[in-house]
Each structure stands twice: as structure tokens, then as C-alpha cells.
Tab-separated table of C-alpha atoms in Angstrom:
chain	number	residue	atom	x	y	z
A	71	UNK	CA	0.208	-0.271	-0.272
A	72	UNK	CA	1.652	3.363	-0.990
A	73	UNK	CA	-0.938	5.661	0.263
A	74	UNK	CA	-4.330	5.728	2.299
A	75	UNK	CA	-6.751	7.374	2.020
A	76	UNK	CA	-9.066	9.384	4.845
A	77	UNK	CA	-10.631	6.669	7.007
A	78	UNK	CA	-14.478	7.753	7.791
A	79	UNK	CA	-16.642	5.661	11.197
A	80	UNK	CA	-18.803	5.353	7.489
A	81	UNK	CA	-17.981	1.855	5.467
A	82	UNK	CA	-17.154	2.590	2.128
A	83	UNK	CA	-19.614	0.295	-0.071
A	84	UNK	CA	-17.965	0.624	-3.544
A	85	UNK	CA	-15.998	3.355	-5.529
A	86	UNK	CA	-14.127	4.023	-8.631
A	87	UNK	CA	-11.047	5.877	-10.204
A	88	UNK	CA	-12.009	8.563	-12.652
A	89	UNK	CA	-11.726	8.201	-15.857
A	90	UNK	CA	-9.208	9.754	-18.543
A	91	UNK	CA	-10.308	12.092	-21.203
A	92	UNK	CA	-9.367	9.729	-25.109
A	93	UNK	CA	-5.836	11.033	-26.619
A	94	UNK	CA	-5.571	13.105	-23.126
A	95	UNK	CA	-2.086	12.636	-20.993
A	96	UNK	CA	-1.992	13.107	-17.114
A	97	UNK	CA	-0.115	16.331	-16.804
A	98	UNK	CA	3.077	16.497	-14.287
A	99	UNK	CA	1.746	16.935	-10.437
A	100	UNK	CA	-1.908	15.876	-12.169
A	101	UNK	CA	-4.449	14.433	-9.519
A	102	UNK	CA	-5.730	10.859	-10.188
A	103	UNK	CA	-8.955	10.707	-8.049
A	104	UNK	CA	-11.529	8.164	-6.532
A	105	UNK	CA	-15.185	8.449	-6.218
A	106	UNK	CA	-16.916	6.796	-3.248
A	107	UNK	CA	-20.464	5.295	-2.060
A	108	UNK	CA	-20.598	5.440	1.716
A	109	UNK	CA	-23.869	3.393	4.002
A	110	UNK	CA	-24.537	6.591	4.764
A	111	UNK	CA	-26.014	7.707	2.323
A	112	UNK	CA	-23.043	9.747	0.940
A	113	UNK	CA	-20.540	9.628	-2.487
A	114	UNK	CA	-17.077	10.875	-1.889
A	115	UNK	CA	-14.172	12.386	-4.196
A	116	UNK	CA	-10.892	11.091	-3.161
A	117	UNK	CA	-8.060	13.119	-4.370
A	118	UNK	CA	-5.075	9.752	-4.583
A	119	UNK	CA	-1.742	12.060	-4.389
A	120	UNK	CA	-3.212	14.584	-2.120
A	121	UNK	CA	-4.536	11.751	0.163
A	122	UNK	CA	-7.237	13.967	1.006
A	123	UNK	CA	-11.273	14.367	1.112
A	124	UNK	CA	-11.595	17.234	-1.821
A	125	UNK	CA	-15.919	16.079	-1.824
A	126	UNK	CA	-19.103	15.530	-0.126
A	127	UNK	CA	-22.816	14.870	-1.974
A	128	UNK	CA	-25.417	13.147	-0.120
A	129	UNK	CA	-27.816	12.155	-3.154
A	130	UNK	CA	-28.752	8.851	-1.478
A	131	UNK	CA	-31.324	8.442	1.807
A	132	UNK	CA	-30.188	4.708	1.668
A	133	UNK	CA	-26.139	2.790	1.740
A	134	UNK	CA	-24.073	3.090	-1.645
A	135	UNK	CA	-24.473	-0.299	-3.613
A	136	UNK	CA	-22.744	1.185	-7.096
A	137	UNK	CA	-21.226	4.249	-7.749
A	138	UNK	CA	-19.852	5.223	-11.343
A	139	UNK	CA	-17.838	8.021	-13.459
A	140	UNK	CA	-19.512	9.163	-16.905
A	141	UNK	CA	-16.969	8.364	-19.757
A	142	UNK	CA	-15.688	12.197	-19.866
A	143	UNK	CA	-15.339	12.084	-15.884
A	144	UNK	CA	-17.655	14.913	-15.511
A	145	UNK	CA	-20.625	12.794	-14.159
A	146	UNK	CA	-20.671	10.554	-11.373
A	147	UNK	CA	-23.823	8.470	-11.526
A	148	UNK	CA	-24.688	6.461	-8.205
A	149	UNK	CA	-26.455	4.040	-7.284
A	150	UNK	CA	-28.781	2.228	-3.548
A	151	UNK	CA	-29.508	-0.229	-1.683
A	152	UNK	CA	-32.818	1.533	-1.865
A	153	UNK	CA	-32.596	1.194	-5.415
A	154	UNK	CA	-32.653	5.014	-6.972
A	155	UNK	CA	-30.129	6.257	-8.787
A	156	UNK	CA	-28.936	9.465	-9.039
A	157	UNK	CA	-26.780	11.581	-12.363
A	158	UNK	CA	-24.760	14.279	-10.010
A	159	UNK	CA	-22.256	16.721	-11.213
A	160	UNK	CA	-18.538	16.857	-8.957
A	161	UNK	CA	-17.216	20.167	-10.333
A	162	UNK	CA	-20.696	22.008	-8.415
A	163	UNK	CA	-21.590	19.293	-6.122
A	164	UNK	CA	-25.523	18.863	-6.716
A	165	UNK	CA	-27.025	16.581	-8.009
A	166	UNK	CA	-28.592	16.422	-11.623
A	167	UNK	CA	-30.708	13.246	-11.418
A	168	UNK	CA	-33.010	11.138	-9.459
A	169	UNK	CA	-34.053	8.072	-11.325
A	170	UNK	CA	-36.687	5.759	-9.789
A	171	UNK	CA	-36.693	2.914	-12.085
A	172	UNK	CA	-35.675	-0.059	-10.537
A	173	UNK	CA	-36.389	1.116	-6.727
A	174	UNK	CA	-37.328	-1.548	-4.452
A	175	UNK	CA	-34.124	-3.017	-5.472
A	176	UNK	CA	-30.050	-3.097	-4.705
A	177	UNK	CA	-28.850	-1.353	-7.584
A	178	UNK	CA	-25.342	-3.806	-8.254
A	179	UNK	CA	-24.163	-2.309	-11.463
A	180	UNK	CA	-23.892	0.853	-12.932
A	181	UNK	CA	-21.863	1.479	-16.179
A	182	UNK	CA	-21.736	4.166	-19.007
A	183	UNK	CA	-19.425	3.767	-22.715
A	184	UNK	CA	-19.318	5.932	-25.423
A	185	UNK	CA	-21.963	5.762	-27.784
A	186	UNK	CA	-22.086	8.840	-31.082
A	187	UNK	CA	-25.238	10.963	-32.248
A	188	UNK	CA	-28.338	8.977	-32.899
A	189	UNK	CA	-26.811	5.538	-33.295
A	190	UNK	CA	-30.442	4.435	-31.582
A	191	UNK	CA	-32.229	6.859	-33.311
A	192	UNK	CA	-31.480	8.588	-29.867
A	193	UNK	CA	-30.313	12.106	-28.592
A	194	UNK	CA	-27.225	11.400	-26.172
A	195	UNK	CA	-23.093	11.439	-26.728
A	196	UNK	CA	-23.401	7.825	-24.081
A	197	UNK	CA	-24.719	5.216	-23.193
A	198	UNK	CA	-25.019	3.678	-19.363
A	199	UNK	CA	-27.057	0.599	-17.916
A	200	UNK	CA	-28.332	0.685	-14.383
A	201	UNK	CA	-28.666	-3.331	-13.255
A	202	UNK	CA	-30.636	-4.450	-9.944
A	203	UNK	CA	-30.712	-6.570	-8.405
A	204	UNK	CA	-34.646	-8.127	-9.106
A	205	UNK	CA	-33.117	-9.254	-12.605
A	206	UNK	CA	-34.208	-5.841	-14.333
A	207	UNK	CA	-31.457	-3.854	-16.290
A	208	UNK	CA	-32.464	-0.421	-17.876
A	209	UNK	CA	-29.948	1.106	-20.663
A	210	UNK	CA	-30.598	5.149	-20.616
A	211	UNK	CA	-28.693	7.550	-23.982
A	212	UNK	CA	-27.403	11.009	-21.963
A	213	UNK	CA	-26.379	14.289	-22.763
A	214	UNK	CA	-25.010	15.850	-20.068
A	215	UNK	CA	-23.944	18.779	-20.903
A	216	UNK	CA	-28.094	19.279	-22.940
A	217	UNK	CA	-29.836	17.770	-19.034
A	218	UNK	CA	-31.100	15.505	-21.765
A	219	UNK	CA	-31.189	11.067	-20.012
A	220	UNK	CA	-33.744	9.406	-22.422
A	221	UNK	CA	-34.530	5.569	-21.751
A	222	UNK	CA	-33.069	3.223	-25.124
A	223	UNK	CA	-34.205	-0.291	-23.038
A	224	UNK	CA	-36.161	-2.366	-20.638
A	225	UNK	CA	-34.297	-5.825	-19.680
A	226	UNK	CA	-36.217	-8.138	-17.447
A	227	UNK	CA	-34.613	-11.675	-17.167
A	228	UNK	CA	-37.199	-14.450	-15.975
A	229	UNK	CA	-36.158	-16.690	-13.165
A	230	UNK	CA	-37.702	-20.110	-11.058
A	231	UNK	CA	-38.767	-19.074	-7.222
A	232	UNK	CA	-35.524	-18.919	-5.173
A	233	UNK	CA	-34.437	-22.252	-3.955
A	234	UNK	CA	-35.309	-23.323	-0.356
A	235	UNK	CA	-32.362	-23.596	2.005
A	236	UNK	CA	-30.347	-19.820	-0.208
A	237	UNK	CA	-30.029	-17.112	1.896
A	238	UNK	CA	-29.892	-15.306	-1.339
A	239	UNK	CA	-29.297	-15.650	-4.833
A	240	UNK	CA	-26.724	-14.989	-7.930
A	241	UNK	CA	-26.127	-10.916	-8.278
A	242	UNK	CA	-27.357	-9.468	-10.833
A	243	UNK	CA	-24.680	-8.507	-13.723
A	244	UNK	CA	-24.022	-6.378	-17.019
A	245	UNK	CA	-21.905	-4.868	-19.262
A	246	UNK	CA	-21.559	-4.210	-22.340
A	247	UNK	CA	-19.924	-5.815	-25.179
A	248	UNK	CA	-17.234	-4.120	-26.475
A	249	UNK	CA	-15.901	-6.153	-29.519
A	250	UNK	CA	-19.525	-6.193	-31.091
A	251	UNK	CA	-21.959	-2.716	-31.425
A	252	UNK	CA	-24.420	-2.664	-29.294
A	253	UNK	CA	-24.928	-5.456	-27.493
A	254	UNK	CA	-24.157	-6.252	-23.716
A	255	UNK	CA	-23.857	-9.370	-21.196
A	256	UNK	CA	-26.151	-10.767	-18.560
A	257	UNK	CA	-25.739	-12.789	-16.024
A	258	UNK	CA	-27.742	-14.168	-13.279
A	259	UNK	CA	-29.733	-15.966	-11.404
A	260	UNK	CA	-32.644	-16.753	-14.311
A	261	UNK	CA	-34.313	-20.472	-15.710
A	262	UNK	CA	-30.639	-21.098	-16.626
A	263	UNK	CA	-26.962	-21.222	-16.219
A	264	UNK	CA	-25.899	-19.123	-19.149
A	265	UNK	CA	-24.595	-16.044	-19.837
A	266	UNK	CA	-27.110	-13.803	-21.823
A	267	UNK	CA	-26.134	-11.463	-25.146
A	268	UNK	CA	-28.503	-8.933	-26.118
A	269	UNK	CA	-28.475	-6.204	-28.479
A	270	UNK	CA	-30.012	-3.302	-28.333
A	271	UNK	CA	-30.363	-3.176	-31.667
A	272	UNK	CA	-33.154	-5.463	-32.779
A	273	UNK	CA	-34.794	-6.420	-28.841
A	274	UNK	CA	-32.514	-9.682	-28.619
A	275	UNK	CA	-30.986	-12.176	-27.482
A	276	UNK	CA	-28.694	-13.543	-29.649
A	277	UNK	CA	-27.078	-15.891	-28.746
A	278	UNK	CA	-26.266	-17.605	-25.165
A	279	UNK	CA	-22.670	-19.467	-22.582
A	280	UNK	CA	-24.167	-21.941	-21.206
A	281	UNK	CA	-22.730	-21.764	-17.662
A	282	UNK	CA	-20.992	-24.652	-14.751
A	283	UNK	CA	-22.910	-22.929	-12.262
A	284	UNK	CA	-24.701	-19.649	-11.794
A	285	UNK	CA	-21.883	-16.546	-12.022
A	286	UNK	CA	-21.087	-14.679	-9.033
A	287	UNK	CA	-18.946	-11.758	-11.118
A	288	UNK	CA	-18.219	-10.486	-13.870
A	289	UNK	CA	-15.939	-8.723	-16.396
A	290	UNK	CA	-15.574	-8.166	-20.392
A	291	UNK	CA	-11.470	-7.561	-21.399
A	292	UNK	CA	-11.289	-4.556	-22.820
A	293	UNK	CA	-8.249	-5.446	-25.151
A	294	UNK	CA	-8.958	-9.158	-26.143
A	295	UNK	CA	-13.163	-11.395	-27.238
A	296	UNK	CA	-12.441	-12.877	-23.394
A	297	UNK	CA	-15.221	-12.470	-20.082
A	298	UNK	CA	-14.027	-13.196	-16.840
A	299	UNK	CA	-16.615	-15.444	-14.829
A	300	UNK	CA	-16.134	-16.257	-10.924
A	301	UNK	CA	-18.498	-18.520	-9.175
A	302	UNK	CA	-19.523	-19.002	-6.028
A	303	UNK	CA	-17.449	-22.693	-5.720
A	304	UNK	CA	-14.439	-21.175	-5.738
A	305	UNK	CA	-14.001	-21.471	-9.750
A	306	UNK	CA	-12.362	-18.457	-12.027
A	307	UNK	CA	-13.311	-19.074	-15.529
A	308	UNK	CA	-12.072	-17.569	-18.622
A	309	UNK	CA	-14.571	-17.070	-21.088
A	310	UNK	CA	-13.663	-16.870	-24.594
A	311	UNK	CA	-16.226	-14.851	-27.289
A	312	UNK	CA	-18.139	-15.101	-28.536
A	313	UNK	CA	-17.423	-19.265	-29.186
A	314	UNK	CA	-14.859	-21.053	-27.872
A	315	UNK	CA	-12.953	-23.213	-25.313
A	316	UNK	CA	-13.222	-21.866	-21.597
A	317	UNK	CA	-10.303	-22.033	-19.518
A	318	UNK	CA	-10.933	-22.867	-15.348
A	319	UNK	CA	-8.971	-22.526	-12.689
A	320	UNK	CA	-8.912	-22.180	-9.346
A	321	UNK	CA	-6.776	-20.264	-6.233
A	322	UNK	CA	-9.305	-19.255	-4.106
A	323	UNK	CA	-10.579	-20.002	-1.562
A	324	UNK	CA	-14.151	-18.788	-1.019
A	325	UNK	CA	-16.731	-17.267	-3.469
A	326	UNK	CA	-15.691	-15.645	-6.413
A	327	UNK	CA	-16.871	-12.233	-5.650
A	328	UNK	CA	-15.278	-9.779	-7.858
A	329	UNK	CA	-13.402	-9.995	-10.969
A	330	UNK	CA	-11.827	-7.160	-12.963
A	331	UNK	CA	-9.604	-6.578	-15.802
A	332	UNK	CA	-7.341	-4.063	-15.961
A	333	UNK	CA	-7.278	-1.279	-18.816
A	334	UNK	CA	-4.340	-3.395	-20.908
A	335	UNK	CA	-5.983	-5.962	-20.523
A	336	UNK	CA	-2.870	-8.246	-19.397
A	337	UNK	CA	-3.908	-8.840	-16.750
A	338	UNK	CA	-6.606	-9.732	-14.289
A	339	UNK	CA	-7.832	-9.224	-9.873
A	340	UNK	CA	-10.269	-11.390	-8.680
A	341	UNK	CA	-11.465	-11.628	-5.408
A	342	UNK	CA	-12.917	-13.952	-2.582
A	343	UNK	CA	-13.586	-13.408	0.944
A	344	UNK	CA	-9.618	-14.101	2.308
A	345	UNK	CA	-7.645	-14.054	-0.896
A	346	UNK	CA	-6.898	-11.247	-3.561
A	347	UNK	CA	-5.226	-12.585	-6.325
A	348	UNK	CA	-3.758	-10.769	-9.862
A	349	UNK	CA	-3.551	-12.890	-12.795
A	350	UNK	CA	-1.104	-12.563	-15.581
A	351	UNK	CA	-2.692	-13.019	-19.122
A	352	UNK	CA	-0.270	-13.607	-21.093
A	353	UNK	CA	-2.209	-14.706	-25.197
A	354	UNK	CA	-4.108	-11.289	-24.067
């Protein structure tokens, strides 16, 4: 650990790095920033180099469960345990949008991706999605400078009644698929153990990939068409996309609840209850 940020009496539930603008190299002395969501409903922005909190906002009444920056770093999207999504400006500290479409179910994923105007017949320079634990995914087109935020698609995935004796269902997880325009990947508790590839253009599931169990974590490589999928039986799978033979790895002592590819795609970080592993992907 090279730096530690200030300690809060509240617990940090989620965090995200601020992205750098495309094509812009860091300036000497420029500070990197992280945004963190807390159990008291606050969103806090920290300077990594100065190891201090620069901004504290309170857009939520419930604990935070997901947080991310917009692709240009100009907005912060946060989701709470109560299903409320807020869009806030780190420049002004003001919350400019509050979305209650997922109200009643914790937000599990927030993700943003760049898009061109009119790609899907709606205005906006950015697509983003919100996923909640009740197997619903909403996809939005936004232009933050013009104060526009329009619902593009609403997905709801069926599932049987929860099995007896299971304390909690596997999480609902979704991500934009970077290797096929207008496609997202979804995993979660459902009728089958599988990953679904959904087309925003065709409004339908294009294909599925069978999985050995319900996934507990998901990450898509930015450098090669691979998915990293974690499972509850200590298994990590590297799955080629759209098809191919998967590679399974053991090494964790518990549920693999976090997978994250590095921006280069050459390293993968995974975490379980008592272990954090970093994998070198020589073939990426």
C-alpha cells in the first residue's frame, strides 16, 4: 500500500477511478481521483496524490451499492440499496437527476460507454446501464451538457422461485460488450445457468453461453474478446467470446465475488472472502 485515504466512521461500499479523457496524457503533478459510495448515502471524491477528500455529496437516503463516473469524468452516477440512481456533478456538488425506475431493489451495476449521436434513434453522446438485484436492466442515452437522459431499453429476465435453503440469490450483472456494437452481456439467477448476449438494436437475445453454475462476478476484457466469470465454488473461468473452449482456474478459497480486468487487458484482479489474486494474461 503506497497511500491511504482518510478513514470514515461509515463503511465504504463501492468505488471507481475517474477516467482520463481520451487522448489526453496526464500532466505533471496532476492528481488522480477516486469516487467512493458509503453506507450513509454519501458520495465522496478523493484526491489520491494528496490523500484527502475533496468533495462530499449526499444524494441518497440509503446505503450506496454502486458508483461510477461518466466516460468523460464530468458526472458521477451512484446507485443505492433502495434502487434509486442519482447523477451528480463533481464540479458543483449538485445532483442533477434522480431516477426511481429500479426503486425497491438494490442497484448491482452501473456502467457507462461512449456512443455516437443518433446511433439508436435517440440523442446522446453516452450510453449507460443500471442493473438491479431483481434481474432488471435499464439502458439510457444521455447528453449531460444538454441535460438529457432518455430511456433506451428496459430488460427483465425471468427466473424460478428462489431455491430453499439459499440465503441469497446470485447477483444480477450486466456489461456492455465491447466487441460487438450495441450488445450487452447479462448473467444472473434465471431459468438456465448461462450468459446472455442481448442486442439493443434487434431487441432480442442473440445467443447464450452455458455456464457450470450461476455467476457471482463478471468482467469483460477491453483488449481481447474474453470474459472473466467468477463462481460460488471457488472457480474462475476465462471464456472466449462469442464462442470457444473456456479455461477454468482454481486458487480462491471461497466465492469469487469480484473480477476486474486492467485497462490494458493483460492483468486480471479477482477477490474472494480472504484472498485477492492478480493474474497475468500472457495471451491477451
